[in-house]
Short mmCIF file of C-alpha atoms in Angstrom, two decimals:
data_model
loop_
_atom_site.label_atom_id
_atom_site.label_comp_id
_atom_site.label_asym_id
_atom_site.label_seq_id
_atom_site.Cartn_x
_atom_site.Cartn_y
_atom_site.Cartn_z
CA MET A 1 10.14 -25.49 -2.99
CA ALA A 2 9.87 -21.66 -3.52
CA LEU A 3 6.39 -21.02 -2.60
CA ASN A 4 6.27 -22.78 0.55
CA GLY A 5 9.07 -20.82 1.74
CA PHE A 6 7.43 -17.51 0.68
CA MET A 7 4.40 -18.16 2.48
CA GLU A 8 6.89 -19.29 6.18
CA PHE A 9 8.24 -15.52 5.41
CA PHE A 10 4.78 -14.63 5.05
CA GLN A 11 3.46 -16.04 8.33
CA LYS A 12 6.00 -15.30 10.47
CA GLY A 13 4.98 -11.28 9.33
CA GLN A 14 9.03 -10.43 9.25
CA THR A 15 8.93 -7.35 7.44
CA PHE A 16 10.93 -4.60 6.25
CA ARG A 17 9.84 -2.50 9.57
CA PRO A 18 7.98 -3.38 12.90
CA LYS A 19 4.15 -4.39 11.98
CA LYS A 20 1.09 -2.01 12.78
CA LYS A 21 -1.27 -3.41 14.70
CA PHE A 22 -4.93 -2.54 16.19
CA SER A 23 -5.37 -3.74 19.55
CA PRO A 24 -8.21 -6.32 19.61
CA GLY A 25 -12.18 -5.85 21.12
CA THR A 26 -11.59 -1.76 18.72
CA LEU A 27 -13.92 -1.11 15.85
CA ARG A 28 -10.55 -0.42 13.43
CA HIS A 29 -9.52 -4.38 14.48
CA SER A 30 -12.57 -6.04 13.36
CA LEU A 31 -13.01 -3.54 10.11
CA HIS A 32 -9.05 -5.37 9.95
CA LYS A 33 -10.20 -8.41 10.55
CA GLN A 34 -13.41 -8.37 8.34
CA ALA A 35 -10.59 -7.20 5.15
CA GLN A 36 -8.83 -9.43 5.99
CA ALA A 37 -11.22 -12.06 5.76
CA SER A 38 -12.58 -11.02 2.60
CA LEU A 39 -9.09 -10.61 0.73
CA SER A 40 -8.35 -14.50 1.52
CA SER A 41 -11.69 -16.31 1.18
CA GLY A 42 -10.56 -15.37 -2.53
CA ILE A 43 -14.12 -13.95 -3.84
CA ASN A 44 -13.77 -10.31 -5.95
CA LEU A 45 -11.46 -7.99 -4.91
CA ARG A 46 -13.28 -5.40 -6.33
CA ALA A 47 -15.80 -5.77 -4.65
CA VAL A 48 -14.17 -6.48 -1.23
CA VAL A 49 -13.02 -2.95 -1.05
CA LYS A 50 -16.23 -1.21 -1.71
CA LEU A 51 -16.98 0.75 1.73
CA PRO A 52 -19.57 -1.39 4.05
CA PRO A 53 -22.36 -0.53 4.76
CA GLY A 54 -22.85 1.69 7.45
CA GLU A 55 -19.22 1.70 7.93
CA GLU A 56 -17.29 5.68 7.92
CA LEU A 57 -14.83 6.16 5.43
CA ASN A 58 -12.74 7.12 7.92
CA ASP A 59 -12.03 4.17 9.32
CA TRP A 60 -12.12 1.93 6.69
CA ILE A 61 -9.22 4.33 4.97
CA ALA A 62 -7.41 4.22 8.02
CA VAL A 63 -7.32 0.17 8.61
CA HIS A 64 -6.15 -0.50 4.85
CA VAL A 65 -3.80 2.38 4.69
CA VAL A 66 -1.92 0.32 7.56
CA ASP A 67 -2.25 -2.14 5.94
CA PHE A 68 -0.69 -1.73 2.99
CA PHE A 69 1.89 -0.54 4.97
CA ASN A 70 2.52 -3.94 6.68
CA ARG A 71 1.72 -5.98 2.75
CA ILE A 72 3.89 -3.30 1.27
CA ASN A 73 6.91 -3.54 3.80
CA LEU A 74 6.77 -7.49 3.92
CA ILE A 75 7.12 -7.41 0.11
CA TYR A 76 9.87 -5.23 -0.23
CA GLY A 77 11.92 -6.96 2.98
CA THR A 78 11.85 -9.89 -0.30
CA VAL A 79 14.18 -8.27 -2.46
CA ALA A 80 16.11 -6.10 -0.08
CA GLU A 81 19.11 -7.22 -0.13
CA TYR A 82 19.17 -7.37 -4.50
CA CYS A 83 18.14 -2.68 -3.53
CA THR A 84 21.82 -1.58 -2.83
CA GLU A 85 23.30 1.81 -3.48
CA THR A 86 24.94 0.30 -6.64
CA SER A 87 22.20 -2.05 -8.86
CA CYS A 88 19.49 1.61 -7.92
CA PRO A 89 21.19 4.68 -7.42
CA ALA A 90 17.97 6.73 -8.57
CA MET A 91 14.89 5.34 -7.20
CA SER A 92 12.61 4.73 -10.72
CA GLY A 93 10.33 2.40 -11.93
CA GLY A 94 12.50 2.14 -15.88
CA PRO A 95 13.93 4.74 -17.70
CA LYS A 96 10.50 7.04 -18.06
CA PHE A 97 9.92 7.94 -14.01
CA GLU A 98 12.37 9.02 -11.10
CA TYR A 99 11.06 9.62 -7.77
CA LEU A 100 12.54 12.13 -5.72
CA TRP A 101 12.29 12.12 -1.91
CA ALA A 102 11.17 15.54 0.23
CA ASP A 103 9.54 15.56 4.21
CA GLY A 104 9.34 19.39 4.50
CA ASN A 105 11.77 18.31 7.16
CA LYS A 106 15.93 17.37 6.17
CA TYR A 107 14.87 16.68 3.05
CA LYS A 108 12.94 20.64 1.44
CA LYS A 109 13.94 20.30 -1.81
CA PRO A 110 12.33 17.78 -3.77
CA THR A 111 15.81 15.12 -3.91
CA PRO A 112 17.46 11.87 -5.75
CA LEU A 113 18.11 9.22 -3.63
CA PRO A 114 19.12 5.67 -4.07
CA ALA A 115 16.26 3.36 -3.85
CA PRO A 116 17.48 1.18 -0.67
CA GLN A 117 17.45 5.10 1.17
CA TYR A 118 14.39 6.79 -0.34
CA VAL A 119 12.42 3.98 0.60
CA SER A 120 13.66 3.57 3.90
CA LEU A 121 12.90 7.35 4.57
CA LEU A 122 9.25 6.65 3.33
CA MET A 123 9.43 3.65 5.27
CA ASP A 124 10.35 6.03 8.47
CA TRP A 125 8.11 8.73 7.61
CA ILE A 126 4.47 6.39 6.83
CA GLU A 127 5.15 4.94 10.02
CA ALA A 128 5.87 7.88 12.03
CA GLN A 129 2.21 9.48 10.58
CA ILE A 130 0.54 6.13 11.79
CA ASN A 131 1.73 6.17 14.23
CA ASN A 132 0.49 9.90 15.52
CA GLU A 133 -1.95 9.49 17.54
CA THR A 134 -3.64 13.20 16.75
CA LEU A 135 -3.84 11.78 12.87
CA PHE A 136 -4.70 8.18 13.18
CA PRO A 137 -6.25 8.43 15.80
CA VAL A 138 -6.73 5.56 18.03
CA SER A 139 -10.10 5.83 19.42
CA THR A 140 -13.59 6.51 17.62
CA ASP A 141 -13.98 9.19 20.03
CA VAL A 142 -11.25 11.00 18.80
CA PRO A 143 -12.18 12.46 14.83
CA PHE A 144 -9.75 12.29 12.51
CA PRO A 145 -8.08 15.60 11.61
CA LYS A 146 -9.33 17.95 8.45
CA THR A 147 -6.30 17.04 5.98
CA PHE A 148 -6.53 13.28 7.01
CA GLN A 149 -7.33 11.97 3.78
CA ALA A 150 -5.01 14.76 2.19
CA LEU A 151 -2.23 12.77 4.31
CA CYS A 152 -3.76 9.75 2.97
CA ARG A 153 -3.07 9.92 -0.65
CA LYS A 154 0.18 11.28 0.10
CA ILE A 155 1.04 8.05 2.16
CA LEU A 156 -1.15 5.15 -0.24
CA THR A 157 0.56 7.30 -3.85
CA ARG A 158 4.60 7.42 -2.44
CA LEU A 159 3.42 3.28 -1.22
CA PHE A 160 2.75 3.08 -4.99
CA ARG A 161 6.48 4.11 -5.93
CA VAL A 162 7.81 1.26 -4.51
CA PHE A 163 5.37 -1.12 -5.81
CA VAL A 164 6.32 0.25 -9.63
CA HIS A 165 9.76 0.15 -8.52
CA VAL A 166 9.91 -3.45 -7.20
CA TYR A 167 7.81 -5.01 -10.21
CA ILE A 168 9.78 -3.12 -12.74
CA HIS A 169 13.11 -3.75 -11.31
CA HIS A 170 13.17 -6.49 -9.04
CA PHE A 171 10.32 -8.77 -10.56
CA ASP A 172 12.80 -11.52 -11.21
CA ARG A 173 14.06 -11.93 -8.07
CA ILE A 174 9.61 -12.00 -7.09
CA VAL A 175 9.38 -14.90 -9.18
CA GLU A 176 12.27 -16.91 -8.56
CA ILE A 177 10.86 -17.09 -4.66
CA GLY A 178 8.09 -18.11 -5.22
CA ALA A 179 5.81 -14.68 -4.58
CA GLU A 180 4.61 -13.67 -7.42
CA PRO A 181 0.22 -14.98 -7.21
CA HIS A 182 1.36 -12.74 -3.40
CA VAL A 183 2.20 -10.08 -4.71
CA ASN A 184 -0.52 -9.49 -7.98
CA THR A 185 -3.07 -10.55 -5.22
CA CYS A 186 -1.24 -7.08 -2.70
CA TYR A 187 -1.16 -4.90 -6.14
CA LYS A 188 -5.14 -6.14 -7.35
CA HIS A 189 -6.86 -5.14 -4.07
CA PHE A 190 -4.23 -1.53 -3.29
CA TYR A 191 -4.88 -0.88 -7.04
CA TYR A 192 -8.76 -1.20 -6.95
CA PHE A 193 -8.52 0.31 -2.91
CA VAL A 194 -7.14 3.68 -4.42
CA ARG A 195 -9.26 4.01 -7.50
CA GLU A 196 -12.29 3.11 -5.76
CA PHE A 197 -11.53 6.11 -3.51
CA ASP A 198 -9.48 8.12 -5.60
CA LEU A 199 -6.71 7.91 -3.49
CA VAL A 200 -3.46 7.63 -5.92
CA GLY A 201 -4.20 9.90 -8.74
CA THR A 202 -4.03 8.32 -12.85
CA ARG A 203 -0.71 10.19 -13.61
CA GLU A 204 0.85 8.09 -10.57
CA LEU A 205 -0.39 4.98 -11.62
CA GLU A 206 0.49 5.37 -14.93
CA PRO A 207 4.65 3.33 -15.04
CA LEU A 208 2.19 -0.14 -14.10
CA VAL A 209 -0.35 0.99 -16.58
CA GLU A 210 0.02 -2.25 -19.16
CA MET A 211 0.85 -4.53 -16.23
CA THR A 212 -2.68 -3.07 -14.47
CA SER A 213 -4.69 -3.92 -17.68
CA ARG A 214 -3.21 -7.30 -17.69
CA ILE A 215 -3.97 -8.58 -14.00
CA CYS A 216 -6.92 -6.74 -12.65
CA ARG A 217 -9.45 -7.92 -14.81
CA ASP A 218 -12.21 -8.56 -11.64
CA PRO A 219 -15.38 -8.17 -12.79
CA SER A 220 -17.06 -5.19 -12.41
CA PRO A 221 -19.20 -5.65 -8.89
CA ALA A 222 -23.05 -5.26 -9.50
CA PRO A 223 -24.24 -2.07 -9.00
CA GLU A 224 -26.74 -2.57 -5.92
CA ASN A 225 -25.00 -1.31 -2.69
CA PRO A 226 -26.90 0.49 -1.35
CA HIS A 227 -24.13 2.54 0.91
CA SER A 228 -22.24 3.91 -1.89
CA ALA A 229 -26.01 5.67 -3.19
CA PRO A 230 -26.65 9.07 -2.19
CA SER A 231 -27.91 9.31 0.98
CA GLN A 232 -31.76 10.38 1.22
#
């Protein structure tokens, strides 16, 4: 079955870029395992993204940014051979949305690029950010920079654009290999997380708003979350 093929692909960990991993025995590795266990248990994804009691928000965000980078790499990897400069001459999400690339370095001004080039530059850029220990500290003894959450907003906003492109331009391939349930679960997890912590603006989410209203139907968790209440 196609689904078996996709699951084999997923379990082998093949990605469009090498996977970033947390060192065993570190706090972020244990948080990463906690997030993974919650996902596989099939419980309400709206509840899964909540900050665990007693944990630091920046640690929780760091773990998820790396996890989403790995997962979206994998998702794009399943359609990459169909996403060419000929088939996708622009990084778009349908006729209304086109994304321009700027990195403040080689591309100082927003520049239109073919989708595969945009995604390749994006993944290189994200990889450089998350491997930079001054931006994403490995040790909990090293504080996160003040710009950390702003950087994560930029990373997650740009990763969302990969979801937009894959869903709108390559969904037939996702269905063909039986990956639709997995991609939808990844998307829901991503969507609930960025909304929970206001990490991607509503305007950016607009291209997939109809699909989101269809697939993101998990009921809101009960309001008794002591960690989310104001500290006394």
